[in-house]
PDB file of C-alpha atoms and ligand atoms in Angstrom:
ATOM      1  CA  MET A  21       0.000   0.000   0.000  1.00 67.00           C
ATOM      2  CA  THR A  22       1.196   3.530  -0.716  1.00 82.00           C
ATOM      3  CA  ALA A  23       1.991   5.709   2.280  1.00 89.00           C
ATOM      4  CA  PRO A  24      -0.681   8.281   3.090  1.00 93.00           C
ATOM      5  CA  ALA A  25      -0.104  11.811   1.801  1.00 95.00           C
ATOM      6  CA  LEU A  26      -0.089  12.916   5.426  1.00 97.00           C
ATOM      7  CA  ARG A  27       0.145  11.065   8.711  1.00 97.00           C
ATOM      8  CA  LEU A  28       0.137  12.614  12.176  1.00 98.00           C
ATOM      9  CA  ARG A  29       0.787  10.516  15.247  1.00 98.00           C
ATOM     10  CA  GLY A  30       0.616  11.778  18.809  1.00 97.00           C
ATOM     11  CA  VAL A  31       1.187  15.369  17.742  1.00 98.00           C
ATOM     12  CA  CYS A  32       1.356  17.825  20.626  1.00 98.00           C
ATOM     13  CA  ALA A  33       1.839  21.564  20.196  1.00 97.00           C
ATOM     14  CA  ALA A  34       1.721  24.546  22.496  1.00 97.00           C
ATOM     15  CA  TYR A  35       1.548  28.336  22.412  1.00 95.00           C
ATOM     16  CA  ASP A  36       4.182  29.251  24.979  1.00 91.00           C
ATOM     17  CA  ARG A  37       3.413  26.727  27.642  1.00 88.00           C
ATOM     18  CA  ILE A  38      -0.260  26.323  26.922  1.00 94.00           C
ATOM     19  CA  GLU A  39      -0.724  22.989  25.240  1.00 95.00           C
ATOM     20  CA  VAL A  40      -3.420  23.110  22.563  1.00 97.00           C
ATOM     21  CA  LEU A  41      -2.738  19.913  20.616  1.00 98.00           C
ATOM     22  CA  ARG A  42      -2.729  16.906  22.914  1.00 97.00           C
ATOM     23  CA  GLY A  43      -1.853  13.909  20.803  1.00 97.00           C
ATOM     24  CA  VAL A  44      -3.399  14.355  17.362  1.00 98.00           C
ATOM     25  CA  ASP A  45      -3.617  11.227  15.197  1.00 97.00           C
ATOM     26  CA  LEU A  46      -4.740  11.851  11.641  1.00 97.00           C
ATOM     27  CA  ASP A  47      -4.263  10.303   8.189  1.00 97.00           C
ATOM     28  CA  VAL A  48      -4.918  11.807   4.768  1.00 97.00           C
ATOM     29  CA  PRO A  49      -4.771   8.968   2.219  1.00 95.00           C
ATOM     30  CA  ALA A  50      -3.308   9.989  -1.138  1.00 94.00           C
ATOM     31  CA  GLY A  51      -5.905  11.536  -3.428  1.00 93.00           C
ATOM     32  CA  SER A  52      -8.592  11.808  -0.793  1.00 95.00           C
ATOM     33  CA  VAL A  53     -10.538  14.624   0.816  1.00 96.00           C
ATOM     34  CA  VAL A  54     -10.335  14.548   4.604  1.00 97.00           C
ATOM     35  CA  ALA A  55     -12.431  16.952   6.654  1.00 96.00           C
ATOM     36  CA  LEU A  56     -11.203  17.971  10.078  1.00 96.00           C
ATOM     37  CA  LEU A  57     -14.211  19.267  11.949  1.00 94.00           C
ATOM     38  CA  GLY A  58     -14.739  20.627  15.404  1.00 91.00           C
ATOM     39  CA  PRO A  59     -15.879  23.572  17.467  1.00 91.00           C
ATOM     40  CA  ASN A  60     -14.194  26.901  18.006  1.00 92.00           C
ATOM     41  CA  GLY A  61     -10.833  26.516  19.734  1.00 94.00           C
ATOM     42  CA  ALA A  62     -10.575  22.756  19.121  1.00 95.00           C
ATOM     43  CA  GLY A  63      -7.109  23.080  17.585  1.00 97.00           C
ATOM     44  CA  LYS A  64      -7.944  22.746  13.885  1.00 97.00           C
ATOM     45  CA  SER A  65      -5.983  25.760  12.637  1.00 96.00           C
ATOM     46  CA  THR A  66      -3.117  24.843  14.941  1.00 97.00           C
ATOM     47  CA  THR A  67      -3.020  21.407  13.326  1.00 98.00           C
ATOM     48  CA  LEU A  68      -2.712  23.057   9.897  1.00 97.00           C
ATOM     49  CA  ALA A  69       0.025  25.349  11.258  1.00 96.00           C
ATOM     50  CA  VAL A  70       1.989  22.269  12.302  1.00 97.00           C
ATOM     51  CA  VAL A  71       1.460  20.530   8.963  1.00 97.00           C
ATOM     52  CA  SER A  72       2.530  23.604   6.976  1.00 95.00           C
ATOM     53  CA  GLY A  73       5.661  24.023   9.092  1.00 95.00           C
ATOM     54  CA  GLN A  74       4.650  27.296  10.730  1.00 95.00           C
ATOM     55  CA  MET A  75       4.631  25.672  14.137  1.00 96.00           C
ATOM     56  CA  ARG A  76       6.886  22.958  15.437  1.00 96.00           C
ATOM     57  CA  PRO A  77       5.227  20.202  17.429  1.00 97.00           C
ATOM     58  CA  THR A  78       6.519  19.626  20.976  1.00 96.00           C
ATOM     59  CA  SER A  79       6.207  15.887  20.382  1.00 96.00           C
ATOM     60  CA  GLY A  80       4.773  13.387  17.959  1.00 97.00           C
ATOM     61  CA  SER A  81       5.446  12.649  14.321  1.00 97.00           C
ATOM     62  CA  VAL A  82       4.382  14.251  11.043  1.00 97.00           C
ATOM     63  CA  GLU A  83       5.028  12.293   7.860  1.00 96.00           C
ATOM     64  CA  MET A  84       4.330  13.209   4.257  1.00 95.00           C
ATOM     65  CA  ALA A  85       4.279  10.348   1.788  1.00 93.00           C
ATOM     66  CA  GLY A  86       6.245   8.349   4.351  1.00 93.00           C
ATOM     67  CA  CYS A  87       8.918  11.008   5.056  1.00 93.00           C
ATOM     68  CA  ASP A  88       9.405  12.638   8.429  1.00 94.00           C
ATOM     69  CA  VAL A  89       8.888  16.396   8.029  1.00 94.00           C
ATOM     70  CA  VAL A  90       9.039  17.618  11.618  1.00 95.00           C
ATOM     71  CA  GLY A  91      11.277  20.678  11.694  1.00 91.00           C
ATOM     72  CA  ALA A  92      11.015  21.358   7.947  1.00 94.00           C
ATOM     73  CA  SER A  93      10.514  25.039   7.146  1.00 93.00           C
ATOM     74  CA  PRO A  94       7.310  26.348   5.541  1.00 91.00           C
ATOM     75  CA  ASP A  95       9.351  27.091   2.399  1.00 89.00           C
ATOM     76  CA  ALA A  96      10.758  23.595   2.207  1.00 91.00           C
ATOM     77  CA  LEU A  97       7.290  22.128   2.688  1.00 92.00           C
ATOM     78  CA  ALA A  98       5.857  24.425   0.023  1.00 88.00           C
ATOM     79  CA  ARG A  99       8.530  23.193  -2.382  1.00 86.00           C
ATOM     80  CA  ALA A 100       7.588  19.642  -1.452  1.00 89.00           C
ATOM     81  CA  GLY A 101       4.038  20.406  -2.590  1.00 91.00           C
ATOM     82  CA  VAL A 102       2.241  21.506   0.565  1.00 93.00           C
ATOM     83  CA  CYS A 103      -0.068  24.398  -0.120  1.00 90.00           C
ATOM     84  CA  MET A 104      -1.943  26.267   2.577  1.00 90.00           C
ATOM     85  CA  VAL A 105      -5.037  28.359   1.946  1.00 88.00           C
ATOM     86  CA  PRO A 106      -5.324  30.151   5.268  1.00 82.00           C
ATOM     87  CA  GLU A 107      -8.378  31.492   7.040  1.00 78.00           C
ATOM     88  CA  GLY A 108      -8.912  34.917   5.478  1.00 72.00           C
ATOM     89  CA  ARG A 109      -7.675  33.608   2.109  1.00 76.00           C
ATOM     90  CA  GLY A 110      -4.196  35.151   1.976  1.00 79.00           C
ATOM     91  CA  ILE A 111      -4.753  37.247  -1.131  1.00 89.00           C
ATOM     92  CA  PHE A 112      -3.655  40.838  -1.793  1.00 92.00           C
ATOM     93  CA  PRO A 113      -6.696  43.139  -1.928  1.00 93.00           C
ATOM     94  CA  ASN A 114      -4.898  46.049  -3.631  1.00 95.00           C
ATOM     95  CA  LEU A 115      -3.692  43.945  -6.545  1.00 95.00           C
ATOM     96  CA  THR A 116      -5.776  42.728  -9.476  1.00 96.00           C
ATOM     97  CA  VAL A 117      -6.706  39.091  -9.969  1.00 96.00           C
ATOM     98  CA  THR A 118      -3.979  38.706 -12.591  1.00 95.00           C
ATOM     99  CA  GLU A 119      -1.374  40.395 -10.394  1.00 95.00           C
ATOM    100  CA  ASN A 120      -2.258  38.134  -7.464  1.00 94.00           C
ATOM    101  CA  ILE A 121      -1.618  35.119  -9.669  1.00 93.00           C
ATOM    102  CA  LYS A 122       1.558  36.582 -11.179  1.00 92.00           C
ATOM    103  CA  LEU A 123       3.016  36.991  -7.695  1.00 88.00           C
ATOM    104  CA  LEU A 124       3.436  33.227  -7.636  1.00 83.00           C
ATOM    105  CA  SER A 125       6.479  33.710  -9.856  1.00 80.00           C
ATOM    106  CA  HIS A 126       8.299  34.542  -6.606  1.00 77.00           C
ATOM    107  CA  PHE A 127       7.811  30.888  -5.692  1.00 73.00           C
ATOM    108  CA  GLY A 128       9.173  29.687  -8.999  1.00 76.00           C
ATOM    109  CA  VAL A 129       5.791  29.188 -10.666  1.00 78.00           C
ATOM    110  CA  LYS A 130       5.756  30.177 -14.341  1.00 85.00           C
ATOM    111  CA  THR A 131       3.281  33.010 -14.865  1.00 86.00           C
ATOM    112  CA  GLY A 132       1.755  31.707 -18.092  1.00 90.00           C
ATOM    113  CA  HIS A 133       1.149  28.316 -16.522  1.00 90.00           C
ATOM    114  CA  ALA A 134      -0.285  29.848 -13.341  1.00 91.00           C
ATOM    115  CA  LEU A 135      -2.773  31.974 -15.306  1.00 94.00           C
ATOM    116  CA  ASP A 136      -3.769  29.018 -17.502  1.00 93.00           C
ATOM    117  CA  VAL A 137      -4.445  26.793 -14.484  1.00 90.00           C
ATOM    118  CA  ALA A 138      -6.329  29.499 -12.625  1.00 92.00           C
ATOM    119  CA  PHE A 139      -8.565  30.502 -15.529  1.00 94.00           C
ATOM    120  CA  GLU A 140      -9.185  26.937 -16.617  1.00 92.00           C
ATOM    121  CA  HIS A 141     -10.537  25.991 -13.186  1.00 89.00           C
ATOM    122  CA  PHE A 142     -12.298  29.279 -12.580  1.00 92.00           C
ATOM    123  CA  PRO A 143     -13.497  30.949 -15.812  1.00 93.00           C
ATOM    124  CA  ARG A 144     -15.160  33.561 -13.625  1.00 94.00           C
ATOM    125  CA  LEU A 145     -11.705  34.767 -12.569  1.00 95.00           C
ATOM    126  CA  LYS A 146     -10.768  35.317 -16.202  1.00 96.00           C
ATOM    127  CA  GLU A 147     -13.758  37.616 -16.609  1.00 97.00           C
ATOM    128  CA  ARG A 148     -12.687  39.473 -13.478  1.00 96.00           C
ATOM    129  CA  ARG A 149      -8.946  39.415 -14.173  1.00 95.00           C
ATOM    130  CA  LYS A 150      -8.479  43.199 -14.162  1.00 97.00           C
ATOM    131  CA  VAL A 151     -10.485  43.775 -10.977  1.00 96.00           C
ATOM    132  CA  LEU A 152      -8.777  44.471  -7.661  1.00 96.00           C
ATOM    133  CA  ALA A 153      -9.015  41.407  -5.440  1.00 95.00           C
ATOM    134  CA  GLY A 154     -10.454  43.527  -2.648  1.00 94.00           C
ATOM    135  CA  ARG A 155     -13.421  44.370  -4.877  1.00 95.00           C
ATOM    136  CA  LEU A 156     -14.285  40.760  -5.699  1.00 94.00           C
ATOM    137  CA  SER A 157     -17.200  39.057  -3.997  1.00 92.00           C
ATOM    138  CA  GLY A 158     -16.324  36.733  -1.112  1.00 91.00           C
ATOM    139  CA  GLY A 159     -16.855  33.716  -3.344  1.00 90.00           C
ATOM    140  CA  GLU A 160     -14.609  35.106  -6.064  1.00 92.00           C
ATOM    141  CA  GLN A 161     -11.920  35.896  -3.492  1.00 93.00           C
ATOM    142  CA  GLN A 162     -12.025  32.310  -2.301  1.00 91.00           C
ATOM    143  CA  MET A 163     -11.804  31.152  -5.950  1.00 91.00           C
ATOM    144  CA  LEU A 164      -8.697  33.302  -6.307  1.00 93.00           C
ATOM    145  CA  ALA A 165      -7.185  31.786  -3.174  1.00 92.00           C
ATOM    146  CA  LEU A 166      -7.907  28.292  -4.514  1.00 90.00           C
ATOM    147  CA  ALA A 167      -6.619  29.190  -7.965  1.00 90.00           C
ATOM    148  CA  ARG A 168      -3.339  30.408  -6.474  1.00 89.00           C
ATOM    149  CA  ALA A 169      -3.059  27.141  -4.576  1.00 88.00           C
ATOM    150  CA  LEU A 170      -3.704  25.084  -7.709  1.00 86.00           C
ATOM    151  CA  ALA A 171      -1.199  26.983  -9.805  1.00 86.00           C
ATOM    152  CA  THR A 172       1.618  25.692  -7.610  1.00 85.00           C
ATOM    153  CA  ASP A 173       0.779  22.081  -8.663  1.00 85.00           C
ATOM    154  CA  PRO A 174       0.405  21.017  -5.040  1.00 91.00           C
ATOM    155  CA  ALA A 175       0.456  17.478  -3.683  1.00 94.00           C
ATOM    156  CA  LEU A 176      -1.372  18.376  -0.472  1.00 96.00           C
ATOM    157  CA  ILE A 177      -3.744  21.311  -0.080  1.00 95.00           C
ATOM    158  CA  LEU A 178      -4.683  22.596   3.366  1.00 96.00           C
ATOM    159  CA  LEU A 179      -7.904  24.603   3.452  1.00 94.00           C
ATOM    160  CA  ASP A 180      -8.902  26.522   6.546  1.00 94.00           C
ATOM    161  CA  GLU A 181     -12.609  27.407   6.728  1.00 92.00           C
ATOM    162  CA  LEU A 182     -13.202  27.936   3.044  1.00 91.00           C
ATOM    163  CA  SER A 183     -16.894  28.531   3.725  1.00 90.00           C
ATOM    164  CA  MET A 184     -16.437  31.439   6.091  1.00 88.00           C
ATOM    165  CA  GLY A 185     -18.802  34.293   5.278  1.00 85.00           C
ATOM    166  CA  LEU A 186     -20.037  32.735   2.035  1.00 88.00           C
ATOM    167  CA  ALA A 187     -23.524  31.772   0.901  1.00 88.00           C
ATOM    168  CA  PRO A 188     -24.205  28.005   0.905  1.00 88.00           C
ATOM    169  CA  THR A 189     -24.575  27.742  -2.886  1.00 89.00           C
ATOM    170  CA  ILE A 190     -21.173  29.369  -3.378  1.00 89.00           C
ATOM    171  CA  VAL A 191     -19.590  27.083  -0.810  1.00 91.00           C
ATOM    172  CA  GLU A 192     -21.101  24.108  -2.608  1.00 90.00           C
ATOM    173  CA  HIS A 193     -19.611  25.260  -5.912  1.00 88.00           C
ATOM    174  CA  LEU A 194     -16.157  25.759  -4.363  1.00 89.00           C
ATOM    175  CA  TYR A 195     -16.220  22.350  -2.737  1.00 91.00           C
ATOM    176  CA  GLU A 196     -17.205  20.784  -6.063  1.00 90.00           C
ATOM    177  CA  GLN A 197     -13.940  22.159  -7.415  1.00 87.00           C
ATOM    178  CA  VAL A 198     -12.130  20.709  -4.417  1.00 89.00           C
ATOM    179  CA  THR A 199     -13.544  17.231  -5.061  1.00 90.00           C
ATOM    180  CA  ALA A 200     -12.628  17.495  -8.726  1.00 87.00           C
ATOM    181  CA  LEU A 201      -9.079  18.238  -7.664  1.00 85.00           C
ATOM    182  CA  ALA A 202      -8.896  15.214  -5.429  1.00 88.00           C
ATOM    183  CA  ARG A 203      -9.907  13.109  -8.433  1.00 88.00           C
ATOM    184  CA  THR A 204      -6.770  14.323 -10.191  1.00 87.00           C
ATOM    185  CA  GLY A 205      -4.683  12.866  -7.362  1.00 90.00           C
ATOM    186  CA  VAL A 206      -4.228  15.895  -5.115  1.00 93.00           C
ATOM    187  CA  SER A 207      -4.745  15.163  -1.421  1.00 96.00           C
ATOM    188  CA  ILE A 208      -6.854  17.568   0.562  1.00 96.00           C
ATOM    189  CA  LEU A 209      -7.145  18.300   4.258  1.00 97.00           C
ATOM    190  CA  LEU A 210      -9.912  20.765   4.912  1.00 96.00           C
ATOM    191  CA  VAL A 211     -10.997  22.348   8.140  1.00 96.00           C
ATOM    192  CA  GLU A 212     -14.497  23.551   8.915  1.00 93.00           C
ATOM    193  CA  GLN A 213     -16.478  24.267  12.061  1.00 88.00           C
ATOM    194  CA  PHE A 214     -19.797  23.206  10.654  1.00 75.00           C
ATOM    195  CA  ALA A 215     -20.207  19.738   9.359  1.00 73.00           C
ATOM    196  CA  SER A 216     -23.121  19.873   6.994  1.00 79.00           C
ATOM    197  CA  VAL A 217     -21.230  21.659   4.210  1.00 80.00           C
ATOM    198  CA  VAL A 218     -18.605  18.972   3.881  1.00 88.00           C
ATOM    199  CA  LEU A 219     -20.278  15.710   4.852  1.00 88.00           C
ATOM    200  CA  ASP A 220     -21.324  15.232   1.229  1.00 87.00           C
ATOM    201  CA  ILE A 221     -17.893  15.719  -0.286  1.00 91.00           C
ATOM    202  CA  ALA A 222     -15.396  14.335   2.239  1.00 94.00           C
ATOM    203  CA  ASP A 223     -14.131  10.759   1.880  1.00 95.00           C
ATOM    204  CA  HIS A 224     -13.186  10.713   5.515  1.00 96.00           C
ATOM    205  CA  VAL A 225     -14.086  12.849   8.524  1.00 95.00           C
ATOM    206  CA  ALA A 226     -12.145  13.468  11.731  1.00 95.00           C
ATOM    207  CA  VAL A 227     -13.839  15.212  14.625  1.00 93.00           C
ATOM    208  CA  MET A 228     -11.582  17.244  16.830  1.00 94.00           C
ATOM    209  CA  SER A 229     -12.169  18.758  20.229  1.00 92.00           C
ATOM    210  CA  HIS A 230      -9.891  19.746  23.082  1.00 95.00           C
ATOM    211  CA  GLY A 231      -6.774  19.271  20.974  1.00 97.00           C
ATOM    212  CA  ARG A 232      -7.416  15.690  19.929  1.00 96.00           C
ATOM    213  CA  VAL A 233      -9.193  13.746  17.212  1.00 96.00           C
ATOM    214  CA  GLN A 234     -12.065  12.225  19.148  1.00 92.00           C
ATOM    215  CA  ALA A 235     -13.706  10.260  16.366  1.00 91.00           C
ATOM    216  CA  GLU A 236     -13.169   9.474  12.732  1.00 92.00           C
ATOM    217  CA  GLY A 237     -14.610   7.502   9.910  1.00 93.00           C
ATOM    218  CA  ARG A 238     -16.804   7.823   6.893  1.00 92.00           C
ATOM    219  CA  PRO A 239     -19.054  10.895   6.976  1.00 89.00           C
ATOM    220  CA  GLU A 240     -22.183   8.870   7.679  1.00 86.00           C
ATOM    221  CA  ASP A 241     -20.495   7.035  10.546  1.00 84.00           C
ATOM    222  CA  VAL A 242     -19.356  10.091  12.479  1.00 84.00           C
ATOM    223  CA  ALA A 243     -22.542  12.115  12.189  1.00 76.00           C
ATOM    224  CA  ALA A 244     -23.674  11.068  15.667  1.00 73.00           C
ATOM    225  CA  THR A 245     -20.340  11.907  17.280  1.00 71.00           C
ATOM    226  CA  LEU A 246     -20.445  15.335  15.736  1.00 72.00           C
ATOM    227  CA  SER A 247     -23.418  16.430  17.777  1.00 68.00           C
ATOM    228  CA  THR A 248     -21.627  15.361  20.974  1.00 65.00           C
ATOM    229  CA  ALA A 249     -18.515  17.302  20.020  1.00 61.00           C
ATOM    230  CA  TYR A 250     -20.539  20.414  19.304  1.00 62.00           C
ATOM    231  CA  LEU A 251     -22.935  20.196  22.195  1.00 55.00           C
ATOM    232  CA  GLY A 252     -20.378  19.068  24.762  1.00 54.00           C
ATOM    233  CA  ASP A 253     -20.682  16.003  26.959  1.00 47.00           C
ATOM    234  CA  ALA A 254     -24.377  16.305  27.545  1.00 41.00           C
ATOM    235  CA  SER A 255     -24.704  13.149  29.591  1.00 38.00           C
TER     236      SER A 255
HETATM  237  N1  LIG B  11      -1.354  32.597  18.476  1.00 78.85           N
HETATM  238  C1  LIG B  11      -1.903  32.036  19.550  1.00 78.85           C
HETATM  239  N2  LIG B  11      -1.436  32.270  20.797  1.00 78.85           N
HETATM  240  C2  LIG B  11      -1.988  31.704  21.883  1.00 78.85           C
HETATM  241  N3  LIG B  11      -3.019  30.845  21.845  1.00 78.85           N
HETATM  242  C3  LIG B  11      -3.548  30.571  20.645  1.00 78.85           C
HETATM  243  C4  LIG B  11      -3.026  31.145  19.446  1.00 78.85           C
HETATM  244  N4  LIG B  11      -3.756  30.670  18.392  1.00 78.85           N
HETATM  245  C5  LIG B  11      -4.679  29.842  18.916  1.00 78.85           C
HETATM  246  N5  LIG B  11      -4.569  29.780  20.274  1.00 78.85           N
HETATM  247  C6  LIG B  11      -5.386  28.962  21.181  1.00 78.85           C
HETATM  248  O1  LIG B  11      -5.212  27.606  20.809  1.00 78.85           O
HETATM  249  C7  LIG B  11      -6.454  26.892  20.880  1.00 78.85           C
HETATM  250  C8  LIG B  11      -6.726  26.242  19.544  1.00 78.85           C
HETATM  251  O2  LIG B  11      -6.884  27.264  18.576  1.00 78.85           O
HETATM  252  P1  LIG B  11      -7.120  26.989  17.018  1.00 78.85           P
HETATM  253  O3  LIG B  11      -7.045  28.302  16.349  1.00 78.85           O
HETATM  254  O4  LIG B  11      -6.207  25.915  16.575  1.00 78.85           O
HETATM  255  O5  LIG B  11      -8.604  26.443  17.037  1.00 78.85           O
HETATM  256  P2  LIG B  11      -9.606  26.175  15.829  1.00 78.85           P
HETATM  257  O6  LIG B  11     -10.122  24.806  16.019  1.00 78.85           O
HETATM  258  O7  LIG B  11      -8.984  26.543  14.546  1.00 78.85           O
HETATM  259  O8  LIG B  11     -10.787  27.199  16.155  1.00 78.85           O
HETATM  260  P3  LIG B  11     -11.704  28.067  15.179  1.00 78.85           P
HETATM  261  O9  LIG B  11     -12.772  27.158  14.702  1.00 78.85           O
HETATM  262  O10 LIG B  11     -12.219  29.158  16.064  1.00 78.85           O
HETATM  263  O11 LIG B  11     -10.843  28.599  14.065  1.00 78.85           O
HETATM  264  C9  LIG B  11      -7.501  27.914  21.325  1.00 78.85           C
HETATM  265  O12 LIG B  11      -7.681  27.766  22.700  1.00 78.85           O
HETATM  266  C10 LIG B  11      -6.862  29.237  20.989  1.00 78.85           C
HETATM  267  O13 LIG B  11      -7.301  30.230  21.903  1.00 78.85           O
HETATM  268 MG1  LIG B  12      -9.325  27.962  13.126  1.00 78.85          MG
END
């Protein structure tokens, strides 16, 4: 069997001395969409910070395609194909759509290729190519963030709360693109607070609370656990 795109075992991480990840175990099989769900403060974004190299775990292992990557820099991980779309999208509001995509040349991405990939996946962005990113709708901004991610030919995409502030139909459209990507072999770890938007598209769901994955499985199997994680231990 091929090694998973991403494997976390017993990952602990802390801000100063406050431990927020307390032994995270998580697998993202190659070419699959894994949803990491959980309430506010569960540790989801911190998990992505560890995976993208922005935060070093205090213990535990992080492997990508079977290789230990603990201690690798965000740049090194980006070169290895890890692409993070952060909460808030990470685009430049005072630059046009085209300029935002062209900036990828700083990371060694060829501009012509980047524009082709972006506009092929999101024709809407081509129509809006001369518009300042800050003047795009929320959905278009998220398309731009995704397009920038795609243009780097990533192996593993990390998506933090793609749905934030967007209408459900737009979120659905964006996640359709995400599933299409996974079918091309890209592995995807996405984070959301609310389950319903992703239960239809994820291959695998992990439910996180209090710095740990408390349950995981196929979407239909973890639905019951989700309500417990959100509502607390209402016993
Ligand atoms: N920079 C930071 N410094 C100190 N504590 C932090 C920092 N960032 C997050 N925390 C704390 O770490 C815990 C986990 O936060 P994290 O952002 O990973 O949660 P999350 O699951 O992404 O939540 P949300 O759904 O609100 O985005 C929280 O208690 C949070 O207050
Ligand atoms: Mg978060």
